[in-house]
């Protein structure tokens, strides 16, 4: 190929700003396939086992806690009168929020032709799915009578009763289940070409069969690619409104009620921004170590990190704006209860929740204005942890602080979690990481075909390797 | 059913006859028959039985017991009950029957109507037919039904103490009793001592006299740990003849209560509440209110409801009494000038002036814990004010014919007592400490006890007889005004207990031991009418008309006052001279209700503490002694030391320690175990209930958790309870509406409702065709905060108790709670005190001088209910009659409804409270059914066999289930529940009305037919429920009053429960005259609701210029 290329006269391209290449060091297609597949094909490294075993233990803890809670009653948790929702809903919203980055990266950025997404979208989507699974546990088991959960679905039964469509919890059921379904589909469709790659590289019969089964007979023909691209585009189109709707609807759980601090119209956009913020936080938390553990520095480059930091900064600023705006709205509303709520949020007995929220979500991300910070992986990693913590506290402030002191002071009461609350939460990490670690061991965690698509070689107009220009210019 | 008449099971006394050839033959079958405690089948009650099975057995045992009434006097009392198996005439299965009865109290009796469902008494209500009664009761009456089904009550006849204690058959026990009777019949009762509790039963008095004739050497003693007889003793002293004072709160315009908690801890409080609030539930300002001055150390319900309150040590109350007396011109000698305590002189002067101005319609009362001297001074004051015969009626009262417990102790110490019979009382727990009763009692050779529990006294007696509940036995009583009332049984004694009448008759070897006959004979003696018709009418009505005690004139003896004046002037209390005030607990009484879960879990009316008592201290005291809430302290006085946990109580007098009696029981059932601290060791005959010279010491670092249901004290200036002074009410009759949140101005051309709602409410359509629209009005001027309604609701609606641990986690289940807010002069509150954690309140200065308000809070049945729209499964919906109904079966338990309820009146079954015993309700490790076993059987296997079975022991479960109201679902875990406006009563009345209407089609339930449980129990009549669609209904009229408002009006939830604002009536001349503090707090936050002028300033402006906004 290189011989032929030298014979063609290529007109000199006018001076153009060179973009930083998306895949560094001019890696070839083969290298990408090998490197990504190696994670699944080689022996599991020690660090994987060191992560996997504790994760499975935590997953067991989750099982035990759910078993205990379901057999005994919601009373094993700390929520009480008046704070009837506690860590159950906080963690539900928190995990759902985390589940936002994946689909945002894969759908919205896809539609916007943000090509850098290819390096992180697979892992982020997987993260989304596992986070939504963790989230989904909570509304499922937090109810008093788990065995009647199916009453929340619109199933025609002999009872002749339908769910109540006015209830935001009902909307939640639809929103979350739709989001989960579409996210899984989207993720799976994106996986098909890579599954075929895995199939082709597989050395055992079982692997060949399993990968082959899920690859749906992918041959890489033009027709396949054409259908695939269309399906992917359609799913991206479908997912995009879902990214916005899920967390909007989750926010309506609060906004539709009439509690001071909950009953507010800015919740939907503020929740979506918060979700993207926390989602990117979690993506950073996951990918920064993975990148070096799996030696993917050439694929998940510093540029990726940099871009994600910028998204985090932008959404962090939106959330901060909302935090401040809430106070202004409370003041401007003239509602004594609203005013009290926000005074109490900042000065009341749970002031520390608010301080954590403001500190982690408003102040910490401001460091991302600095290029030096964005390019220091250790700092970025630590900050991403802070963002995760901060977003947890945001939900804490909304759920618990919204409930523990409201209209009638006779109802006021202080919320304390129990050990079961804490262990259940830790257990969901077990589920999340168990799933994620299995995912990275058995599926390509980088979208191989898509990453190849953004390399310079993939450009039909691009001179093959060895010519001038060694990065994607798109 | 063919039943074979059984041979008598009980041994005879007197001449011995063969009862049959079987007995002669002494066959084993006959022996087993004799040994059985109950007739065949009845003893199977101890097996796990279903409710249906229980009814079957009870019917059978009634049937057996009812047959073969012989002439012998040794029959069991149940032989008079109708055989249930042969159903009574007109009995319909599934409907309840109502019987008039009465609950005996110490100094009276509460006339009741008890509801019986298929042979099980389920609920008691006041007898509204009783003259003057409004059908209200008190907490104890409402909770007494739970005692009937208490699995821990004495269920056996027992013999021996300690390890030797063994169950015996009733036959053996009665034989032993007969043995005692025979023994003392021979020596005229020498060496026999009887210790009983005070009662107002004429039959017992008659029996007493008969026994005195038969056994002249036998001695009777009475003991009550709460000595409420002091009123009678004082009146007897002051008026020189045996009289009892009746305080007429319904006549008095000005009342001065000197440490007298006539709304709370005093005897017969429910009557006092009815009388007192009768003058406060005003319709318009012109009606005028009575005025209550309270002088007290504890913050009591009387203080809460007072218009003026003087906070002073209990020991100093005598000084206040003397000062008032002196001010009124009573010669109190040097008492006032010798005074060592300080208080506001002007307060005394103006109070005395006010009393004088209303002379003849004023009333001064002293509390039971105050010494005799105070009572005598008070008698002199009432005499001076011309109140005697007007607000203080003197009625004839028979003199006490028994000696007290100290005489008995003396007698025991001298070795004069051979056999000590204790009927009812529990002196080992609650006798004055100086008597060292546990040791003293053992000086008798034999101790026989008749008791409801095998309690402290019970376990140390040689013989223990189970006492029958008042719903299981025949008795009679006189109410506080002396009217004769019957106590008739609704059920045969569940565990074969004896009534005290039968026990005493047997003990004395009287020929007539059938309590029914004893009571009937007494009735005939009192009324002079022995006809069947009169007796039946007596039982039907529940009282005998015209038997009230006669009013009597008596002249005051001035010498009684001089006796009072010899009393020592008390030293002022200080950090080094603390005093302890021991008081009758609002729930435990003297400890007799310690095993009653409803009462244990009922929040104390003032402190809102459940399951415990505490050492109540003022903030100043706490600071001086360096203690804070929950600190365990040792309190020593006169060589005795008790432990207790500190609780800072707003409004307490400084350097007074308040300790409720009745807690810290050592021998108590499963419910009462480990609750509270025992104050009785500090109580002695000499010091009485007010113990001076007390020292307090912190027990190093020890903390005791206290479960309180309302942790935040202040209302934060919100218009939740709305209050005004009478003057403000006069100037602004619409003050309650003025405190509503502002609404947007109404456009000039707008017609109809304003503000307009965005969406049409579907209920508005349904309203047009519905027959009834239910609503409730609660008069905050009527509600004194006693808490009777809470227990009544619990009893009616099968509300479980959850135990201390879960109460402290905020999970109590009461559908109706009483919110109590303290308010203070807002200038005394720091701006940030609102934002401090609740446990910091105890250190804040504003709590020193507070006012308090009460507000019953229950489901408001909002027309635009926030709970309904958020339920994802339609479990809570509205009905066309305006009820917010809850479909428990549909509820999955998302708890969103509770979060969205601004009143937070919904309760969630966090655990399976009904099926878990209390000890399984303690965190943080709650046993799961999958790992836990009950009575040696795996819970899941139990459940598999019987889906009703839970983690309760079978004996508990069987009894507790019998108490459940069959008209109300028993909720399982994971289900939300709340007040239903007693929908079972509404539906019952609607069905009854439909049946009654027949062809006429008149199916609208008449006003007053339906009373919710809380309404029916309320002694003040503060709660009124009814059809608001009917303009003439009581509730509709109340809602039209100008005081009517809805809580959180600005949310536009349109509650069906509305409140009538509170009006206080302070005396403008008093130094502490002020707006109600809640009003000031409101004003500080929201501005003056009446416009530019200050509320109280306006009082002086011309009337025409006011309130016209």
PDB file of N, CA, C and O in Angstrom, chain A residues 67-68 70 75 77 79-81 84-85 88 142 144-145 151 162 164 167 253 257-258 340 405-407 409-412 419, chain B residues 718 809-811 817 819 834 836 838 866 868 870-872 874 889 891-896 899-900 904 910 926 930 973:
ATOM      1  N   UNK A  67     -32.078  -9.361  51.641  1.00  0.00           N
ATOM      2  CA  UNK A  67     -32.758 -10.494  52.247  1.00  0.00           C
ATOM      3  C   UNK A  67     -33.295 -10.100  53.627  1.00  0.00           C
ATOM      4  O   UNK A  67     -34.456 -10.308  53.957  1.00  0.00           O
ATOM      5  N   UNK A  68     -32.435  -9.472  54.394  1.00  0.00           N
ATOM      6  CA  UNK A  68     -32.820  -9.055  55.744  1.00  0.00           C
ATOM      7  C   UNK A  68     -33.958  -8.037  55.689  1.00  0.00           C
ATOM      8  O   UNK A  68     -34.954  -8.151  56.401  1.00  0.00           O
ATOM      9  N   UNK A  70     -36.123  -7.430  53.264  1.00  0.00           N
ATOM     10  CA  UNK A  70     -37.384  -7.921  52.707  1.00  0.00           C
ATOM     11  C   UNK A  70     -38.076  -8.852  53.696  1.00  0.00           C
ATOM     12  O   UNK A  70     -39.285  -8.801  53.864  1.00  0.00           O
ATOM     13  N   UNK A  75     -38.462  -1.303  58.398  1.00  0.00           N
ATOM     14  CA  UNK A  75     -38.023  -0.803  59.703  1.00  0.00           C
ATOM     15  C   UNK A  75     -36.548  -1.013  59.983  1.00  0.00           C
ATOM     16  O   UNK A  75     -35.995  -0.369  60.859  1.00  0.00           O
ATOM     17  N   UNK A  77     -34.273  -0.112  58.173  1.00  0.00           N
ATOM     18  CA  UNK A  77     -33.593   1.100  57.702  1.00  0.00           C
ATOM     19  C   UNK A  77     -33.877   2.248  58.664  1.00  0.00           C
ATOM     20  O   UNK A  77     -34.742   2.159  59.525  1.00  0.00           O
ATOM     21  N   UNK A  79     -35.074   5.270  57.906  1.00  0.00           N
ATOM     22  CA  UNK A  79     -36.090   6.281  57.633  1.00  0.00           C
ATOM     23  C   UNK A  79     -37.259   6.118  58.585  1.00  0.00           C
ATOM     24  O   UNK A  79     -37.515   5.047  59.119  1.00  0.00           O
ATOM     25  N   UNK A  80     -37.936   7.200  58.850  1.00  0.00           N
ATOM     26  CA  UNK A  80     -38.922   7.218  59.925  1.00  0.00           C
ATOM     27  C   UNK A  80     -39.880   8.374  59.678  1.00  0.00           C
ATOM     28  O   UNK A  80     -39.774   9.068  58.673  1.00  0.00           O
ATOM     29  N   UNK A  81     -40.775   8.560  60.564  1.00  0.00           N
ATOM     30  CA  UNK A  81     -41.682   9.685  60.538  1.00  0.00           C
ATOM     31  C   UNK A  81     -40.939  10.868  61.134  1.00  0.00           C
ATOM     32  O   UNK A  81     -40.484  10.756  62.261  1.00  0.00           O
ATOM     33  N   UNK A  84     -39.652   9.917  55.718  1.00  0.00           N
ATOM     34  CA  UNK A  84     -40.049   8.580  55.307  1.00  0.00           C
ATOM     35  C   UNK A  84     -39.198   8.040  54.162  1.00  0.00           C
ATOM     36  O   UNK A  84     -39.299   6.877  53.818  1.00  0.00           O
ATOM     37  N   UNK A  85     -38.434   8.894  53.544  1.00  0.00           N
ATOM     38  CA  UNK A  85     -37.445   8.430  52.579  1.00  0.00           C
ATOM     39  C   UNK A  85     -36.081   8.799  53.124  1.00  0.00           C
ATOM     40  O   UNK A  85     -35.882   9.915  53.592  1.00  0.00           O
ATOM     41  N   UNK A  88     -32.590   5.164  50.875  1.00  0.00           N
ATOM     42  CA  UNK A  88     -33.136   4.434  49.733  1.00  0.00           C
ATOM     43  C   UNK A  88     -33.288   5.349  48.522  1.00  0.00           C
ATOM     44  O   UNK A  88     -32.801   5.050  47.439  1.00  0.00           O
ATOM     45  N   UNK A 142     -37.601  -0.667  48.352  1.00  0.00           N
ATOM     46  CA  UNK A 142     -37.838   0.272  49.449  1.00  0.00           C
ATOM     47  C   UNK A 142     -39.312   0.294  49.854  1.00  0.00           C
ATOM     48  O   UNK A 142     -39.654   0.809  50.904  1.00  0.00           O
ATOM     49  N   UNK A 144     -42.983  -1.021  51.167  1.00  0.00           N
ATOM     50  CA  UNK A 144     -43.307  -1.848  52.326  1.00  0.00           C
ATOM     51  C   UNK A 144     -43.598  -3.284  51.957  1.00  0.00           C
ATOM     52  O   UNK A 144     -43.265  -4.205  52.690  1.00  0.00           O
ATOM     53  N   UNK A 145     -44.240  -3.475  50.823  1.00  0.00           N
ATOM     54  CA  UNK A 145     -44.609  -4.841  50.449  1.00  0.00           C
ATOM     55  C   UNK A 145     -44.054  -5.134  49.060  1.00  0.00           C
ATOM     56  O   UNK A 145     -44.696  -4.900  48.031  1.00  0.00           O
ATOM     57  N   UNK A 151     -47.820  -4.173  41.076  1.00  0.00           N
ATOM     58  CA  UNK A 151     -48.984  -3.290  40.985  1.00  0.00           C
ATOM     59  C   UNK A 151     -48.620  -1.935  40.390  1.00  0.00           C
ATOM     60  O   UNK A 151     -49.478  -1.150  40.035  1.00  0.00           O
ATOM     61  N   UNK A 162     -56.014   0.125  37.819  1.00  0.00           N
ATOM     62  CA  UNK A 162     -54.814   0.572  37.134  1.00  0.00           C
ATOM     63  C   UNK A 162     -53.969   1.342  38.105  1.00  0.00           C
ATOM     64  O   UNK A 162     -54.468   1.850  39.098  1.00  0.00           O
ATOM     65  N   UNK A 164     -51.955   4.622  39.356  1.00  0.00           N
ATOM     66  CA  UNK A 164     -52.422   5.993  39.314  1.00  0.00           C
ATOM     67  C   UNK A 164     -51.469   6.811  38.459  1.00  0.00           C
ATOM     68  O   UNK A 164     -50.336   7.053  38.864  1.00  0.00           O
ATOM     69  N   UNK A 167     -49.328   9.929  39.592  1.00  0.00           N
ATOM     70  CA  UNK A 167     -48.230   9.874  40.563  1.00  0.00           C
ATOM     71  C   UNK A 167     -46.874   9.891  39.878  1.00  0.00           C
ATOM     72  O   UNK A 167     -46.610   9.105  38.978  1.00  0.00           O
ATOM     73  N   UNK A 253     -40.423  13.551  41.128  1.00  0.00           N
ATOM     74  CA  UNK A 253     -40.775  12.920  42.406  1.00  0.00           C
ATOM     75  C   UNK A 253     -40.796  13.970  43.503  1.00  0.00           C
ATOM     76  O   UNK A 253     -41.564  13.887  44.447  1.00  0.00           O
ATOM     77  N   UNK A 257     -44.402  17.314  44.477  1.00  0.00           N
ATOM     78  CA  UNK A 257     -44.927  17.384  45.839  1.00  0.00           C
ATOM     79  C   UNK A 257     -45.010  18.838  46.264  1.00  0.00           C
ATOM     80  O   UNK A 257     -44.651  19.733  45.508  1.00  0.00           O
ATOM     81  N   UNK A 258     -45.496  19.048  47.477  1.00  0.00           N
ATOM     82  CA  UNK A 258     -45.642  20.446  47.863  1.00  0.00           C
ATOM     83  C   UNK A 258     -44.774  20.837  49.034  1.00  0.00           C
ATOM     84  O   UNK A 258     -45.067  21.819  49.718  1.00  0.00           O
ATOM     85  N   UNK A 340     -37.804  29.590  55.178  1.00  0.00           N
ATOM     86  CA  UNK A 340     -37.328  28.835  56.329  1.00  0.00           C
ATOM     87  C   UNK A 340     -36.518  27.626  55.882  1.00  0.00           C
ATOM     88  O   UNK A 340     -35.458  27.336  56.413  1.00  0.00           O
ATOM     89  N   UNK A 405     -37.561  18.820  58.543  1.00  0.00           N
ATOM     90  CA  UNK A 405     -38.156  19.976  59.225  1.00  0.00           C
ATOM     91  C   UNK A 405     -39.048  20.679  58.228  1.00  0.00           C
ATOM     92  O   UNK A 405     -38.565  21.461  57.417  1.00  0.00           O
ATOM     93  N   UNK A 406     -40.328  20.366  58.278  1.00  0.00           N
ATOM     94  CA  UNK A 406     -41.189  21.081  57.341  1.00  0.00           C
ATOM     95  C   UNK A 406     -42.338  21.816  58.047  1.00  0.00           C
ATOM     96  O   UNK A 406     -42.070  22.531  58.981  1.00  0.00           O
ATOM     97  N   UNK A 407     -43.545  21.649  57.610  1.00  0.00           N
ATOM     98  CA  UNK A 407     -44.596  22.587  58.011  1.00  0.00           C
ATOM     99  C   UNK A 407     -44.874  22.662  59.518  1.00  0.00           C
ATOM    100  O   UNK A 407     -44.859  23.734  60.096  1.00  0.00           O
ATOM    101  N   UNK A 409     -43.889  22.127  63.201  1.00  0.00           N
ATOM    102  CA  UNK A 409     -42.696  21.809  63.996  1.00  0.00           C
ATOM    103  C   UNK A 409     -42.879  20.582  64.897  1.00  0.00           C
ATOM    104  O   UNK A 409     -41.901  19.965  65.304  1.00  0.00           O
ATOM    105  N   UNK A 410     -44.119  20.227  65.183  1.00  0.00           N
ATOM    106  CA  UNK A 410     -44.306  19.036  66.023  1.00  0.00           C
ATOM    107  C   UNK A 410     -43.811  17.794  65.312  1.00  0.00           C
ATOM    108  O   UNK A 410     -43.540  16.783  65.951  1.00  0.00           O
ATOM    109  N   UNK A 411     -43.727  17.841  63.994  1.00  0.00           N
ATOM    110  CA  UNK A 411     -43.286  16.667  63.243  1.00  0.00           C
ATOM    111  C   UNK A 411     -41.782  16.604  63.058  1.00  0.00           C
ATOM    112  O   UNK A 411     -41.282  15.658  62.494  1.00  0.00           O
ATOM    113  N   UNK A 412     -41.099  17.645  63.467  1.00  0.00           N
ATOM    114  CA  UNK A 412     -39.677  17.668  63.152  1.00  0.00           C
ATOM    115  C   UNK A 412     -38.963  16.514  63.823  1.00  0.00           C
ATOM    116  O   UNK A 412     -39.273  16.132  64.949  1.00  0.00           O
ATOM    117  N   UNK A 419     -27.172   0.761  60.297  1.00  0.00           N
ATOM    118  CA  UNK A 419     -26.095  -0.022  59.680  1.00  0.00           C
ATOM    119  C   UNK A 419     -26.593  -0.730  58.424  1.00  0.00           C
ATOM    120  O   UNK A 419     -25.832  -0.969  57.499  1.00  0.00           O
TER     121      UNK A 419
ATOM    122  N   UNK B 718     -45.509  30.168  63.498  1.00  0.00           N
ATOM    123  CA  UNK B 718     -46.409  29.795  62.409  1.00  0.00           C
ATOM    124  C   UNK B 718     -47.842  29.771  62.933  1.00  0.00           C
ATOM    125  O   UNK B 718     -48.079  29.453  64.094  1.00  0.00           O
ATOM    126  N   UNK B 809     -37.304   6.058  67.484  1.00  0.00           N
ATOM    127  CA  UNK B 809     -36.999   6.195  66.050  1.00  0.00           C
ATOM    128  C   UNK B 809     -38.137   6.867  65.312  1.00  0.00           C
ATOM    129  O   UNK B 809     -38.199   6.813  64.084  1.00  0.00           O
ATOM    130  N   UNK B 810     -39.076   7.450  66.041  1.00  0.00           N
ATOM    131  CA  UNK B 810     -40.151   8.212  65.397  1.00  0.00           C
ATOM    132  C   UNK B 810     -41.172   7.333  64.706  1.00  0.00           C
ATOM    133  O   UNK B 810     -41.765   7.735  63.717  1.00  0.00           O
ATOM    134  N   UNK B 811     -41.394   6.141  65.204  1.00  0.00           N
ATOM    135  CA  UNK B 811     -42.277   5.245  64.463  1.00  0.00           C
ATOM    136  C   UNK B 811     -43.535   4.877  65.231  1.00  0.00           C
ATOM    137  O   UNK B 811     -44.147   3.851  64.967  1.00  0.00           O
ATOM    138  N   UNK B 817     -52.617  12.394  67.364  1.00  0.00           N
ATOM    139  CA  UNK B 817     -51.624  12.776  68.358  1.00  0.00           C
ATOM    140  C   UNK B 817     -51.995  14.152  68.873  1.00  0.00           C
ATOM    141  O   UNK B 817     -52.780  14.864  68.254  1.00  0.00           O
ATOM    142  N   UNK B 819     -50.359  17.590  69.598  1.00  0.00           N
ATOM    143  CA  UNK B 819     -49.162  18.412  69.489  1.00  0.00           C
ATOM    144  C   UNK B 819     -49.176  19.422  70.616  1.00  0.00           C
ATOM    145  O   UNK B 819     -50.183  20.056  70.875  1.00  0.00           O
ATOM    146  N   UNK B 834     -34.007  28.776  66.343  1.00  0.00           N
ATOM    147  CA  UNK B 834     -34.799  27.916  65.460  1.00  0.00           C
ATOM    148  C   UNK B 834     -33.927  26.874  64.777  1.00  0.00           C
ATOM    149  O   UNK B 834     -34.356  25.758  64.529  1.00  0.00           O
ATOM    150  N   UNK B 836     -31.085  25.592  65.655  1.00  0.00           N
ATOM    151  CA  UNK B 836     -30.251  24.699  66.460  1.00  0.00           C
ATOM    152  C   UNK B 836     -30.879  23.313  66.507  1.00  0.00           C
ATOM    153  O   UNK B 836     -32.078  23.164  66.347  1.00  0.00           O
ATOM    154  N   UNK B 838     -32.607  20.092  68.008  1.00  0.00           N
ATOM    155  CA  UNK B 838     -33.652  20.076  69.024  1.00  0.00           C
ATOM    156  C   UNK B 838     -33.117  19.851  70.437  1.00  0.00           C
ATOM    157  O   UNK B 838     -33.674  20.354  71.398  1.00  0.00           O
ATOM    158  N   UNK B 866     -53.088  16.103  49.256  1.00  0.00           N
ATOM    159  CA  UNK B 866     -51.796  15.923  48.596  1.00  0.00           C
ATOM    160  C   UNK B 866     -51.346  14.468  48.577  1.00  0.00           C
ATOM    161  O   UNK B 866     -50.570  14.071  47.711  1.00  0.00           O
ATOM    162  N   UNK B 868     -53.151  11.869  47.952  1.00  0.00           N
ATOM    163  CA  UNK B 868     -53.830  11.027  46.971  1.00  0.00           C
ATOM    164  C   UNK B 868     -53.160  11.060  45.607  1.00  0.00           C
ATOM    165  O   UNK B 868     -53.035  10.032  44.943  1.00  0.00           O
ATOM    166  N   UNK B 870     -50.174  11.439  44.772  1.00  0.00           N
ATOM    167  CA  UNK B 870     -48.832  10.890  44.611  1.00  0.00           C
ATOM    168  C   UNK B 870     -48.764   9.383  44.806  1.00  0.00           C
ATOM    169  O   UNK B 870     -47.723   8.780  44.578  1.00  0.00           O
ATOM    170  N   UNK B 871     -49.869   8.779  45.212  1.00  0.00           N
ATOM    171  CA  UNK B 871     -49.845   7.326  45.427  1.00  0.00           C
ATOM    172  C   UNK B 871     -49.852   6.634  44.073  1.00  0.00           C
ATOM    173  O   UNK B 871     -50.767   6.817  43.290  1.00  0.00           O
ATOM    174  N   UNK B 872     -48.836   5.819  43.769  1.00  0.00           N
ATOM    175  CA  UNK B 872     -48.783   5.232  42.439  1.00  0.00           C
ATOM    176  C   UNK B 872     -49.798   4.115  42.220  1.00  0.00           C
ATOM    177  O   UNK B 872     -50.024   3.712  41.091  1.00  0.00           O
ATOM    178  N   UNK B 874     -53.059   3.982  43.679  1.00  0.00           N
ATOM    179  CA  UNK B 874     -54.437   4.323  44.031  1.00  0.00           C
ATOM    180  C   UNK B 874     -54.867   3.732  45.367  1.00  0.00           C
ATOM    181  O   UNK B 874     -56.020   3.327  45.527  1.00  0.00           O
ATOM    182  N   UNK B 889     -55.334  -2.907  51.604  1.00  0.00           N
ATOM    183  CA  UNK B 889     -54.982  -4.049  50.772  1.00  0.00           C
ATOM    184  C   UNK B 889     -54.275  -3.636  49.493  1.00  0.00           C
ATOM    185  O   UNK B 889     -53.615  -4.427  48.857  1.00  0.00           O
ATOM    186  N   UNK B 891     -52.255  -0.941  49.316  1.00  0.00           N
ATOM    187  CA  UNK B 891     -51.048  -0.165  49.616  1.00  0.00           C
ATOM    188  C   UNK B 891     -49.799  -1.028  49.439  1.00  0.00           C
ATOM    189  O   UNK B 891     -49.737  -2.147  49.932  1.00  0.00           O
ATOM    190  N   UNK B 892     -48.821  -0.513  48.708  1.00  0.00           N
ATOM    191  CA  UNK B 892     -47.557  -1.227  48.623  1.00  0.00           C
ATOM    192  C   UNK B 892     -46.504  -0.602  49.537  1.00  0.00           C
ATOM    193  O   UNK B 892     -45.485  -1.208  49.797  1.00  0.00           O
ATOM    194  N   UNK B 893     -46.780   0.598  50.007  1.00  0.00           N
ATOM    195  CA  UNK B 893     -45.874   1.189  50.983  1.00  0.00           C
ATOM    196  C   UNK B 893     -44.727   1.983  50.411  1.00  0.00           C
ATOM    197  O   UNK B 893     -43.594   1.855  50.863  1.00  0.00           O
ATOM    198  N   UNK B 894     -44.998   2.860  49.430  1.00  0.00           N
ATOM    199  CA  UNK B 894     -43.920   3.719  48.931  1.00  0.00           C
ATOM    200  C   UNK B 894     -43.635   4.872  49.876  1.00  0.00           C
ATOM    201  O   UNK B 894     -42.607   5.511  49.771  1.00  0.00           O
ATOM    202  N   UNK B 895     -44.589   5.158  50.757  1.00  0.00           N
ATOM    203  CA  UNK B 895     -44.470   6.208  51.775  1.00  0.00           C
ATOM    204  C   UNK B 895     -44.457   7.621  51.182  1.00  0.00           C
ATOM    205  O   UNK B 895     -44.201   8.586  51.884  1.00  0.00           O
ATOM    206  N   UNK B 896     -44.726   7.721  49.895  1.00  0.00           N
ATOM    207  CA  UNK B 896     -44.740   9.052  49.277  1.00  0.00           C
ATOM    208  C   UNK B 896     -45.877   9.878  49.857  1.00  0.00           C
ATOM    209  O   UNK B 896     -45.749  11.090  50.071  1.00  0.00           O
ATOM    210  N   UNK B 899     -44.784  11.621  52.870  1.00  0.00           N
ATOM    211  CA  UNK B 899     -43.881  12.729  52.577  1.00  0.00           C
ATOM    212  C   UNK B 899     -44.634  13.944  52.078  1.00  0.00           C
ATOM    213  O   UNK B 899     -44.272  15.078  52.361  1.00  0.00           O
ATOM    214  N   UNK B 900     -45.680  13.699  51.326  1.00  0.00           N
ATOM    215  CA  UNK B 900     -46.389  14.835  50.739  1.00  0.00           C
ATOM    216  C   UNK B 900     -47.495  15.351  51.651  1.00  0.00           C
ATOM    217  O   UNK B 900     -48.169  16.313  51.319  1.00  0.00           O
ATOM    218  N   UNK B 904     -48.344  15.466  58.225  1.00  0.00           N
ATOM    219  CA  UNK B 904     -47.615  14.258  58.644  1.00  0.00           C
ATOM    220  C   UNK B 904     -48.447  13.446  59.636  1.00  0.00           C
ATOM    221  O   UNK B 904     -48.020  13.137  60.740  1.00  0.00           O
ATOM    222  N   UNK B 910     -43.636  -0.020  59.857  1.00  0.00           N
ATOM    223  CA  UNK B 910     -42.259  -0.334  59.475  1.00  0.00           C
ATOM    224  C   UNK B 910     -41.911  -1.791  59.719  1.00  0.00           C
ATOM    225  O   UNK B 910     -41.108  -2.381  59.013  1.00  0.00           O
ATOM    226  N   UNK B 926     -33.240  -6.543  64.234  1.00  0.00           N
ATOM    227  CA  UNK B 926     -34.580  -7.079  64.372  1.00  0.00           C
ATOM    228  C   UNK B 926     -34.558  -8.497  63.822  1.00  0.00           C
ATOM    229  O   UNK B 926     -34.082  -8.719  62.714  1.00  0.00           O
ATOM    230  N   UNK B 930     -37.054 -15.662  58.944  1.00  0.00           N
ATOM    231  CA  UNK B 930     -36.391 -16.805  58.325  1.00  0.00           C
ATOM    232  C   UNK B 930     -35.359 -17.448  59.247  1.00  0.00           C
ATOM    233  O   UNK B 930     -34.950 -18.578  59.034  1.00  0.00           O
ATOM    234  N   UNK B 973     -47.368  -5.368  58.057  1.00  0.00           N
ATOM    235  CA  UNK B 973     -46.212  -4.505  57.843  1.00  0.00           C
ATOM    236  C   UNK B 973     -46.184  -3.997  56.405  1.00  0.00           C
ATOM    237  O   UNK B 973     -46.754  -4.603  55.504  1.00  0.00           O
TER     238      UNK B 973
END
